[in-house]
Amino acid sequence: MIHFENVTKRYQDGNAAIKSLDLKINDGEFFVIIGPSGCGKTTLLKMMNRLIELTDGTIFVDDKKISDYNIHELRWNMGYVLQQIALFPHMTIEENIAVVPELKKWNNEKIRQRTDELLEMVGMTPEKYRGRKPKELSGGEQQRIGVIRALASDPGILLMDEPFSALDPISREKLQDDILELQRKINKTIVFVTHDMQEAIKLGDRICLMKDGEIVQVGTPKEIIENPVNDFVRDFVGTHSAAVKENICLEDIIEQLLTSHSVAPSTVIIPVTASLREALMLLTEYEQLSVEKEGQIIGIITRQTALQYLAEGLQEVGHGNG
Ligand code: ADP
Ligand code: MG
């Protein structure tokens, strides 16, 4: 568990980038931090691996103060992925992935095995990719290497700072799917910064919405969409949440709700004449619903497509390149 206790960060100019913040992130959780540019997301992330010193308060990792850790031990247990792809240009893909394992003095065979395993995990054939240089890869492929490099030495925690925001929408969606699948397989604690609410809803077990160095709301995607604590959150979550209140009927928005992925039909069936609100109630309990129209199943709504629909209409806030 990562535990922030009354943490404040003041930069030299005296402004507090983080203000008396309390937060607990659970083991194995996909925890998303979201908020406008300049609200303190990167500062929060970098304090965890001591790239930035705290001004006040305490951060604990597994009940031990981060200041009590040996700094290498602390950082080796935290993979770090940046928005800007930061592969070493003169090194091959394999060498890039092996940086931390080599620091840890793993033997060559173990490193080779690990590299291949990781490349396969993200669908990149090792024979094809391991000897290439970063510039011989597409942006999406490079970012994928950035992710697996952070995983190479099997850290317990993965810190990701807007890792996909520089990518085109298709690579971005593919990598989001990859990281979700990885999370299911390897069950790491992931702290993921974004300024895109759709991404947050897709990925997060919980979402932490920040503003001006403070937490505005922490909750599951559903809690945040259904019970935004104030107008700031409501604006962030987007316009479609009104559709729930207006008791809109599934039929009116069905194309936007059905999943495009091929998923097995659900045994829970909802008629297309039901309301969105009724569908959401069922989706609190079931991952997916089969939609019935005139005796035929016309498609599947998943919890995720429904939540994404609700978050739609909202635009990215700023371009968090801080
Ligand atoms: P975000 O990642 O949410 O965009 P940051 O954590 O980068 O936000 O920045 C939070 C605030 O701290 C901003 O007002 C930013 O200008 C300020 N800040 C960030 N880094 C420094 C620094 N090294 N010195 C002074 N102020 C900084
Ligand atoms: Mg930032």
mmCIF file of C-alpha atoms and ligand atoms in Angstrom:
data_model
loop_
_atom_site.group_PDB
_atom_site.id
_atom_site.type_symbol
_atom_site.label_atom_id
_atom_site.label_comp_id
_atom_site.label_asym_id
_atom_site.label_seq_id
_atom_site.Cartn_x
_atom_site.Cartn_y
_atom_site.Cartn_z
ATOM 1 C CA MET A 1 0.000 0.000 0.000
ATOM 2 C CA ILE A 2 1.057 3.567 -0.731
ATOM 3 C CA HIS A 3 -0.048 5.990 1.929
ATOM 4 C CA PHE A 4 0.210 9.787 1.790
ATOM 5 C CA GLU A 5 -0.158 11.456 5.146
ATOM 6 C CA ASN A 6 -0.634 15.207 5.200
ATOM 7 C CA VAL A 7 1.793 15.685 2.328
ATOM 8 C CA THR A 8 2.710 19.176 1.164
ATOM 9 C CA LYS A 9 5.103 20.187 -1.590
ATOM 10 C CA ARG A 10 6.249 23.748 -1.893
ATOM 11 C CA TYR A 11 8.648 24.680 -4.686
ATOM 12 C CA GLN A 12 11.333 27.348 -4.196
ATOM 13 C CA ASP A 13 8.968 30.098 -5.280
ATOM 14 C CA GLY A 14 6.852 29.310 -2.216
ATOM 15 C CA ASN A 15 3.747 28.135 -4.047
ATOM 16 C CA ALA A 16 2.290 24.889 -2.774
ATOM 17 C CA ALA A 17 1.927 22.422 -5.660
ATOM 18 C CA ILE A 18 0.476 19.821 -3.249
ATOM 19 C CA LYS A 19 -1.472 20.899 -0.183
ATOM 20 C CA SER A 20 -1.827 18.710 2.937
ATOM 21 C CA LEU A 21 -2.830 15.707 0.909
ATOM 22 C CA ASP A 22 -4.033 12.407 2.390
ATOM 23 C CA LEU A 23 -4.419 9.371 0.177
ATOM 24 C CA LYS A 24 -4.254 5.584 0.287
ATOM 25 C CA ILE A 25 -3.579 3.455 -2.783
ATOM 26 C CA ASN A 26 -4.182 -0.252 -2.327
ATOM 27 C CA ASP A 27 -2.025 -3.150 -3.479
ATOM 28 C CA GLY A 28 -2.951 -4.410 -6.920
ATOM 29 C CA GLU A 29 -5.098 -1.381 -7.615
ATOM 30 C CA PHE A 30 -5.234 0.494 -10.937
ATOM 31 C CA PHE A 31 -5.309 3.988 -9.510
ATOM 32 C CA VAL A 32 -5.816 6.891 -11.903
ATOM 33 C CA ILE A 33 -4.948 10.494 -11.054
ATOM 34 C CA ILE A 34 -6.656 13.058 -13.238
ATOM 35 C CA GLY A 35 -6.957 16.825 -13.298
ATOM 36 C CA PRO A 36 -6.137 19.909 -15.336
ATOM 37 C CA SER A 37 -2.602 20.824 -16.301
ATOM 38 C CA GLY A 38 -0.652 22.271 -13.375
ATOM 39 C CA CYS A 39 -2.834 20.725 -10.651
ATOM 40 C CA GLY A 40 0.083 18.718 -9.243
ATOM 41 C CA LYS A 41 -0.204 15.264 -10.814
ATOM 42 C CA THR A 42 3.423 14.915 -11.843
ATOM 43 C CA THR A 43 4.606 16.335 -8.529
ATOM 44 C CA LEU A 44 2.519 13.746 -6.684
ATOM 45 C CA LEU A 45 3.921 10.902 -8.767
ATOM 46 C CA LYS A 46 7.546 12.000 -8.489
ATOM 47 C CA MET A 47 7.337 12.309 -4.730
ATOM 48 C CA MET A 48 6.584 8.595 -4.525
ATOM 49 C CA ASN A 49 9.938 7.559 -5.949
ATOM 50 C CA ARG A 50 11.742 10.526 -4.383
ATOM 51 C CA LEU A 51 12.513 12.286 -7.641
ATOM 52 C CA ILE A 52 10.981 15.237 -5.765
ATOM 53 C CA GLU A 53 11.475 15.796 -2.029
ATOM 54 C CA LEU A 54 8.432 16.467 0.133
ATOM 55 C CA THR A 55 8.228 19.739 2.048
ATOM 56 C CA ASP A 56 6.008 18.325 4.754
ATOM 57 C CA GLY A 57 4.178 15.150 5.707
ATOM 58 C CA THR A 58 5.027 11.503 5.097
ATOM 59 C CA ILE A 59 4.659 8.931 2.356
ATOM 60 C CA PHE A 60 4.679 5.264 3.328
ATOM 61 C CA VAL A 61 5.200 2.341 0.986
ATOM 62 C CA ASP A 62 4.202 -0.914 2.626
ATOM 63 C CA ASP A 63 4.108 0.827 6.002
ATOM 64 C CA LYS A 64 7.678 2.037 5.741
ATOM 65 C CA LYS A 65 8.492 5.712 5.248
ATOM 66 C CA ILE A 66 9.978 6.276 1.813
ATOM 67 C CA SER A 67 12.750 8.319 3.448
ATOM 68 C CA ASP A 68 13.789 5.156 5.341
ATOM 69 C CA TYR A 69 14.304 3.140 2.168
ATOM 70 C CA ASN A 70 17.599 2.859 0.399
ATOM 71 C CA ILE A 71 16.855 5.026 -2.632
ATOM 72 C CA HIS A 72 17.860 2.364 -5.178
ATOM 73 C CA GLU A 73 15.778 -0.234 -3.430
ATOM 74 C CA LEU A 74 12.823 2.148 -3.494
ATOM 75 C CA ARG A 75 13.205 3.040 -7.184
ATOM 76 C CA TRP A 76 13.836 -0.524 -8.287
ATOM 77 C CA ASN A 77 10.521 -1.439 -6.802
ATOM 78 C CA MET A 78 8.818 1.297 -8.829
ATOM 79 C CA GLY A 79 8.760 1.156 -12.607
ATOM 80 C CA TYR A 80 8.385 4.613 -14.105
ATOM 81 C CA VAL A 81 6.905 5.390 -17.517
ATOM 82 C CA LEU A 82 6.922 8.909 -18.937
ATOM 83 C CA GLN A 83 4.802 10.639 -21.540
ATOM 84 C CA GLN A 84 7.831 11.358 -23.671
ATOM 85 C CA ILE A 85 9.292 8.145 -24.881
ATOM 86 C CA ALA A 86 12.652 7.990 -23.196
ATOM 87 C CA LEU A 87 14.363 5.003 -24.783
ATOM 88 C CA PHE A 88 18.116 5.183 -25.210
ATOM 89 C CA PRO A 89 18.515 5.815 -28.955
ATOM 90 C CA HIS A 90 21.898 4.124 -29.406
ATOM 91 C CA MET A 91 20.867 0.937 -27.620
ATOM 92 C CA THR A 92 18.866 -1.959 -29.053
ATOM 93 C CA ILE A 93 15.396 -2.767 -27.772
ATOM 94 C CA GLU A 94 16.782 -5.678 -25.806
ATOM 95 C CA GLU A 95 19.462 -3.486 -24.220
ATOM 96 C CA ASN A 96 16.881 -0.856 -23.396
ATOM 97 C CA ILE A 97 14.701 -3.371 -21.598
ATOM 98 C CA ALA A 98 17.694 -4.824 -19.761
ATOM 99 C CA VAL A 99 18.863 -1.605 -18.102
ATOM 100 C CA VAL A 100 17.504 -2.250 -14.631
ATOM 101 C CA PRO A 101 18.006 -6.042 -14.643
ATOM 102 C CA GLU A 102 21.655 -5.342 -15.473
ATOM 103 C CA LEU A 103 21.964 -2.895 -12.615
ATOM 104 C CA LYS A 104 20.570 -5.659 -10.477
ATOM 105 C CA LYS A 105 23.264 -7.967 -11.881
ATOM 106 C CA TRP A 106 20.965 -10.600 -13.312
ATOM 107 C CA ASN A 107 22.778 -13.114 -15.465
ATOM 108 C CA ASN A 108 22.525 -12.913 -19.251
ATOM 109 C CA GLU A 109 20.303 -15.899 -19.651
ATOM 110 C CA LYS A 110 17.787 -14.601 -17.146
ATOM 111 C CA ILE A 111 17.800 -11.205 -18.849
ATOM 112 C CA ARG A 112 17.251 -12.748 -22.287
ATOM 113 C CA GLN A 113 14.386 -14.848 -20.969
ATOM 114 C CA ARG A 114 12.762 -11.876 -19.309
ATOM 115 C CA THR A 115 13.143 -9.669 -22.395
ATOM 116 C CA ASP A 116 11.518 -12.265 -24.636
ATOM 117 C CA GLU A 117 8.725 -12.882 -22.184
ATOM 118 C CA LEU A 118 7.949 -9.159 -21.975
ATOM 119 C CA LEU A 119 8.048 -8.622 -25.728
ATOM 120 C CA GLU A 120 5.673 -11.529 -26.182
ATOM 121 C CA MET A 121 3.413 -10.171 -23.491
ATOM 122 C CA VAL A 122 2.741 -7.074 -25.607
ATOM 123 C CA GLY A 123 2.531 -8.960 -28.876
ATOM 124 C CA MET A 124 5.956 -8.067 -30.293
ATOM 125 C CA THR A 125 7.832 -11.041 -31.693
ATOM 126 C CA PRO A 126 11.221 -11.144 -29.892
ATOM 127 C CA GLU A 127 13.164 -12.389 -32.942
ATOM 128 C CA LYS A 128 11.851 -9.468 -34.944
ATOM 129 C CA TYR A 129 12.236 -6.681 -32.419
ATOM 130 C CA ARG A 130 14.954 -7.383 -29.887
ATOM 131 C CA GLY A 131 17.871 -6.298 -32.077
ATOM 132 C CA ARG A 132 16.265 -3.146 -33.458
ATOM 133 C CA LYS A 133 17.043 0.415 -32.450
ATOM 134 C CA PRO A 134 14.244 2.629 -31.067
ATOM 135 C CA LYS A 135 14.056 4.724 -34.251
ATOM 136 C CA GLU A 136 13.138 1.570 -36.184
ATOM 137 C CA LEU A 137 9.885 1.327 -34.222
ATOM 138 C CA SER A 138 6.622 3.253 -34.517
ATOM 139 C CA GLY A 139 5.595 5.645 -31.738
ATOM 140 C CA GLY A 140 3.136 3.118 -30.334
ATOM 141 C CA GLU A 141 5.735 0.334 -30.383
ATOM 142 C CA GLN A 142 8.288 2.551 -28.655
ATOM 143 C CA GLN A 143 5.821 3.402 -25.947
ATOM 144 C CA ARG A 144 5.056 -0.283 -25.507
ATOM 145 C CA ILE A 145 8.785 -0.843 -24.957
ATOM 146 C CA GLY A 146 8.728 2.005 -22.420
ATOM 147 C CA VAL A 147 6.028 0.149 -20.518
ATOM 148 C CA ILE A 148 7.692 -3.260 -20.538
ATOM 149 C CA ARG A 149 11.062 -1.736 -19.678
ATOM 150 C CA ALA A 150 9.460 -0.367 -16.542
ATOM 151 C CA LEU A 151 8.218 -3.875 -15.787
ATOM 152 C CA ALA A 152 11.494 -5.614 -16.562
ATOM 153 C CA SER A 153 12.780 -6.190 -13.069
ATOM 154 C CA ASP A 154 9.327 -7.021 -11.807
ATOM 155 C CA PRO A 155 8.666 -3.982 -9.613
ATOM 156 C CA GLY A 156 5.669 -4.085 -7.301
ATOM 157 C CA ILE A 157 4.533 -0.618 -8.320
ATOM 158 C CA LEU A 158 4.243 1.009 -11.722
ATOM 159 C CA LEU A 159 4.124 4.803 -11.972
ATOM 160 C CA MET A 160 2.888 6.110 -15.310
ATOM 161 C CA ASP A 161 2.794 9.820 -16.160
ATOM 162 C CA GLU A 162 0.492 10.455 -19.137
ATOM 163 C CA PRO A 163 2.183 7.576 -20.935
ATOM 164 C CA PHE A 164 -0.170 7.476 -23.896
ATOM 165 C CA SER A 165 -1.041 11.103 -24.458
ATOM 166 C CA ALA A 166 1.485 11.667 -27.241
ATOM 167 C CA LEU A 167 0.082 8.781 -29.302
ATOM 168 C CA ASP A 168 -2.437 8.722 -32.122
ATOM 169 C CA PRO A 169 -5.915 7.506 -31.061
ATOM 170 C CA ILE A 170 -5.506 4.004 -32.481
ATOM 171 C CA SER A 171 -2.146 3.229 -30.861
ATOM 172 C CA ARG A 172 -3.477 4.785 -27.737
ATOM 173 C CA GLU A 173 -6.499 2.540 -27.558
ATOM 174 C CA LYS A 174 -4.378 -0.505 -28.308
ATOM 175 C CA LEU A 175 -1.972 0.361 -25.497
ATOM 176 C CA GLN A 176 -4.837 0.985 -23.101
ATOM 177 C CA ASP A 177 -6.130 -2.491 -23.907
ATOM 178 C CA ASP A 178 -2.608 -3.879 -23.446
ATOM 179 C CA ILE A 179 -2.092 -2.309 -20.061
ATOM 180 C CA LEU A 180 -5.494 -3.514 -18.861
ATOM 181 C CA GLU A 181 -4.658 -7.028 -19.925
ATOM 182 C CA LEU A 182 -1.210 -6.774 -18.345
ATOM 183 C CA GLN A 183 -2.774 -5.583 -15.129
ATOM 184 C CA ARG A 184 -5.064 -8.607 -15.095
ATOM 185 C CA LYS A 185 -2.109 -10.922 -15.658
ATOM 186 C CA ILE A 186 0.493 -9.408 -13.363
ATOM 187 C CA ASN A 187 -1.640 -7.625 -10.828
ATOM 188 C CA LYS A 188 0.705 -4.732 -10.053
ATOM 189 C CA THR A 189 -0.203 -1.573 -8.234
ATOM 190 C CA ILE A 190 -0.449 0.984 -11.030
ATOM 191 C CA VAL A 191 -0.571 4.719 -10.431
ATOM 192 C CA PHE A 192 -1.538 6.257 -13.747
ATOM 193 C CA VAL A 193 -1.703 9.979 -14.496
ATOM 194 C CA THR A 194 -3.883 11.298 -17.289
ATOM 195 C CA HIS A 195 -5.874 14.373 -18.197
ATOM 196 C CA ASP A 196 -8.378 12.392 -20.232
ATOM 197 C CA MET A 197 -11.506 11.277 -18.384
ATOM 198 C CA GLN A 198 -12.404 8.607 -20.920
ATOM 199 C CA GLU A 199 -9.009 7.025 -20.409
ATOM 200 C CA ALA A 200 -9.479 7.286 -16.640
ATOM 201 C CA ILE A 201 -12.851 5.579 -16.790
ATOM 202 C CA LYS A 202 -11.608 2.855 -19.046
ATOM 203 C CA LEU A 203 -8.583 2.013 -16.921
ATOM 204 C CA GLY A 204 -9.207 2.970 -13.320
ATOM 205 C CA ASP A 205 -10.375 0.792 -10.467
ATOM 206 C CA ARG A 206 -10.514 4.141 -8.694
ATOM 207 C CA ILE A 207 -10.097 7.664 -9.975
ATOM 208 C CA CYS A 208 -8.669 10.557 -8.004
ATOM 209 C CA LEU A 209 -9.686 13.941 -9.354
ATOM 210 C CA MET A 210 -7.323 16.798 -8.424
ATOM 211 C CA LYS A 211 -7.465 20.561 -8.628
ATOM 212 C CA ASP A 212 -4.921 23.135 -7.445
ATOM 213 C CA GLY A 213 -2.849 20.638 -5.455
ATOM 214 C CA GLU A 214 -5.808 19.143 -3.658
ATOM 215 C CA ILE A 215 -8.010 16.099 -4.069
ATOM 216 C CA VAL A 216 -11.533 16.963 -5.119
ATOM 217 C CA GLN A 217 -12.930 13.435 -5.214
ATOM 218 C CA VAL A 218 -11.728 9.838 -5.062
ATOM 219 C CA GLY A 219 -13.972 6.991 -6.108
ATOM 220 C CA THR A 220 -14.758 4.255 -8.572
ATOM 221 C CA PRO A 221 -15.638 5.455 -12.090
ATOM 222 C CA LYS A 222 -19.255 4.730 -11.336
ATOM 223 C CA GLU A 223 -19.256 6.688 -8.076
ATOM 224 C CA ILE A 224 -17.673 9.676 -9.756
ATOM 225 C CA ILE A 225 -20.105 9.646 -12.657
ATOM 226 C CA GLU A 226 -23.185 9.067 -10.574
ATOM 227 C CA ASN A 227 -22.320 11.222 -7.587
ATOM 228 C CA PRO A 228 -19.966 14.010 -8.568
ATOM 229 C CA VAL A 229 -19.248 16.028 -5.422
ATOM 230 C CA ASN A 230 -19.396 19.412 -7.145
ATOM 231 C CA ASP A 231 -19.614 21.243 -10.466
ATOM 232 C CA PHE A 232 -15.909 20.866 -11.139
ATOM 233 C CA VAL A 233 -16.252 17.093 -11.128
ATOM 234 C CA ARG A 234 -19.537 17.251 -13.016
ATOM 235 C CA ASP A 235 -17.939 19.298 -15.786
ATOM 236 C CA PHE A 236 -15.067 16.893 -15.921
ATOM 237 C CA VAL A 237 -17.306 13.881 -16.169
ATOM 238 C CA GLY A 238 -19.160 15.296 -19.123
ATOM 239 C CA THR A 239 -22.499 16.023 -20.535
ATOM 240 C CA HIS A 240 -24.018 12.608 -20.949
ATOM 241 C CA SER A 241 -24.535 12.013 -17.271
ATOM 242 C CA ALA A 242 -27.664 14.155 -17.755
ATOM 243 C CA ALA A 243 -29.030 11.320 -19.895
ATOM 244 C CA VAL A 244 -29.340 9.184 -16.785
ATOM 245 C CA LYS A 245 -31.445 11.769 -15.023
ATOM 246 C CA GLU A 246 -33.646 12.360 -18.038
ATOM 247 C CA ASN A 247 -34.487 8.681 -18.058
ATOM 248 C CA ILE A 248 -33.428 8.276 -21.648
ATOM 249 C CA CYS A 249 -34.399 4.990 -23.323
ATOM 250 C CA LEU A 250 -31.708 2.551 -24.488
ATOM 251 C CA GLU A 251 -33.128 2.465 -27.994
ATOM 252 C CA ASP A 252 -32.320 6.144 -28.551
ATOM 253 C CA ILE A 253 -28.612 5.692 -27.933
ATOM 254 C CA ILE A 254 -28.102 2.016 -28.610
ATOM 255 C CA GLU A 255 -25.381 2.335 -31.292
ATOM 256 C CA GLN A 256 -23.243 4.221 -28.811
ATOM 257 C CA LEU A 257 -23.717 1.643 -26.087
ATOM 258 C CA LEU A 258 -23.106 -1.653 -27.839
ATOM 259 C CA THR A 259 -19.600 -3.004 -27.621
ATOM 260 C CA SER A 260 -17.644 -3.440 -30.829
ATOM 261 C CA HIS A 261 -15.529 -6.173 -29.294
ATOM 262 C CA SER A 262 -16.691 -9.723 -29.795
ATOM 263 C CA VAL A 263 -17.869 -10.882 -26.401
ATOM 264 C CA ALA A 264 -19.955 -13.869 -25.453
ATOM 265 C CA PRO A 265 -23.639 -13.028 -24.962
ATOM 266 C CA SER A 266 -24.644 -12.393 -21.388
ATOM 267 C CA THR A 267 -27.358 -14.463 -19.771
ATOM 268 C CA VAL A 268 -28.734 -11.250 -18.323
ATOM 269 C CA ILE A 269 -31.091 -9.761 -20.873
ATOM 270 C CA ILE A 270 -32.469 -6.254 -20.973
ATOM 271 C CA PRO A 271 -35.110 -5.055 -23.463
ATOM 272 C CA VAL A 272 -34.095 -2.174 -25.704
ATOM 273 C CA THR A 273 -37.151 -0.312 -24.407
ATOM 274 C CA ALA A 274 -35.640 -0.151 -20.907
ATOM 275 C CA SER A 275 -34.047 3.049 -19.668
ATOM 276 C CA LEU A 276 -30.348 3.808 -19.448
ATOM 277 C CA ARG A 277 -30.790 4.125 -15.720
ATOM 278 C CA GLU A 278 -32.170 0.589 -15.473
ATOM 279 C CA ALA A 279 -29.260 -0.703 -17.526
ATOM 280 C CA LEU A 280 -26.785 1.025 -15.208
ATOM 281 C CA MET A 281 -28.449 -0.495 -12.170
ATOM 282 C CA LEU A 282 -27.975 -3.952 -13.645
ATOM 283 C CA LEU A 283 -24.430 -3.112 -14.668
ATOM 284 C CA THR A 284 -23.493 -2.424 -11.072
ATOM 285 C CA GLU A 285 -23.983 -6.128 -10.576
ATOM 286 C CA TYR A 286 -23.171 -7.649 -13.960
ATOM 287 C CA GLU A 287 -20.248 -6.943 -16.285
ATOM 288 C CA GLN A 288 -22.427 -7.080 -19.380
ATOM 289 C CA LEU A 289 -25.987 -7.278 -20.626
ATOM 290 C CA SER A 290 -27.547 -8.737 -23.761
ATOM 291 C CA VAL A 291 -29.950 -6.300 -25.403
ATOM 292 C CA GLU A 292 -33.177 -7.746 -26.736
ATOM 293 C CA LYS A 293 -35.355 -6.219 -29.430
ATOM 294 C CA GLU A 294 -38.482 -7.975 -30.700
ATOM 295 C CA GLY A 295 -37.263 -11.335 -29.518
ATOM 296 C CA GLN A 296 -33.733 -10.991 -30.954
ATOM 297 C CA ILE A 297 -30.474 -10.248 -29.151
ATOM 298 C CA ILE A 298 -29.115 -7.240 -31.016
ATOM 299 C CA GLY A 299 -25.867 -6.816 -29.113
ATOM 300 C CA ILE A 300 -24.049 -6.509 -25.817
ATOM 301 C CA ILE A 301 -23.653 -3.536 -23.519
ATOM 302 C CA THR A 302 -20.670 -3.776 -21.188
ATOM 303 C CA ARG A 303 -20.094 -1.816 -18.005
ATOM 304 C CA GLN A 304 -17.258 -0.122 -19.769
ATOM 305 C CA THR A 305 -19.171 0.962 -22.888
ATOM 306 C CA ALA A 306 -21.880 2.382 -20.649
ATOM 307 C CA LEU A 307 -19.442 4.335 -18.491
ATOM 308 C CA GLN A 308 -17.603 5.565 -21.551
ATOM 309 C CA TYR A 309 -20.861 6.765 -23.020
ATOM 310 C CA LEU A 310 -21.502 8.719 -19.851
ATOM 311 C CA ALA A 311 -18.104 10.341 -19.963
ATOM 312 C CA GLU A 312 -18.390 11.274 -23.595
ATOM 313 C CA GLY A 313 -18.792 14.823 -24.701
ATOM 314 C CA LEU A 314 -16.131 15.923 -22.372
ATOM 315 C CA GLN A 315 -12.973 17.146 -23.939
ATOM 316 C CA GLU A 316 -9.447 16.750 -22.789
ATOM 317 C CA VAL A 317 -8.572 19.450 -20.340
ATOM 318 C CA GLY A 318 -5.412 21.237 -21.313
ATOM 319 C CA HIS A 319 -2.432 19.305 -22.488
ATOM 320 C CA GLY A 320 -0.687 18.060 -19.413
ATOM 321 C CA ASN A 321 2.818 18.275 -20.608
ATOM 322 C CA GLY A 322 4.118 19.507 -17.264
HETATM 323 P P1 ADP B 1 0.653 18.564 -13.595
HETATM 324 O O1 ADP B 1 1.515 17.372 -13.747
HETATM 325 O O2 ADP B 1 -0.674 18.278 -12.981
HETATM 326 O O3 ADP B 1 0.501 19.332 -14.865
HETATM 327 P P2 ADP B 1 2.843 19.593 -11.959
HETATM 328 O O4 ADP B 1 2.941 18.661 -10.820
HETATM 329 O O5 ADP B 1 3.834 19.461 -13.046
HETATM 330 O O6 ADP B 1 1.342 19.564 -12.550
HETATM 331 O O7 ADP B 1 2.923 21.092 -11.423
HETATM 332 C C1 ADP B 1 2.146 21.538 -10.329
HETATM 333 C C2 ADP B 1 2.491 22.993 -10.041
HETATM 334 O O8 ADP B 1 3.827 23.119 -9.584
HETATM 335 C C3 ADP B 1 2.381 23.904 -11.257
HETATM 336 O O9 ADP B 1 1.878 25.143 -10.844
HETATM 337 C C4 ADP B 1 3.812 24.021 -11.720
HETATM 338 O O10 ADP B 1 4.017 25.253 -12.378
HETATM 339 C C5 ADP B 1 4.564 23.963 -10.430
HETATM 340 N N1 ADP B 1 5.911 23.364 -10.599
HETATM 341 C C6 ADP B 1 6.203 22.162 -11.117
HETATM 342 N N2 ADP B 1 7.530 21.916 -11.093
HETATM 343 C C7 ADP B 1 8.096 23.022 -10.553
HETATM 344 C C8 ADP B 1 9.438 23.407 -10.265
HETATM 345 N N3 ADP B 1 10.478 22.580 -10.509
HETATM 346 N N4 ADP B 1 9.644 24.638 -9.701
HETATM 347 C C9 ADP B 1 8.618 25.449 -9.435
HETATM 348 N N5 ADP B 1 7.325 25.148 -9.680
HETATM 349 C C10 ADP B 1 7.060 23.957 -10.237
HETATM 350 MG MG MG B 2 2.357 16.500 -15.445
#
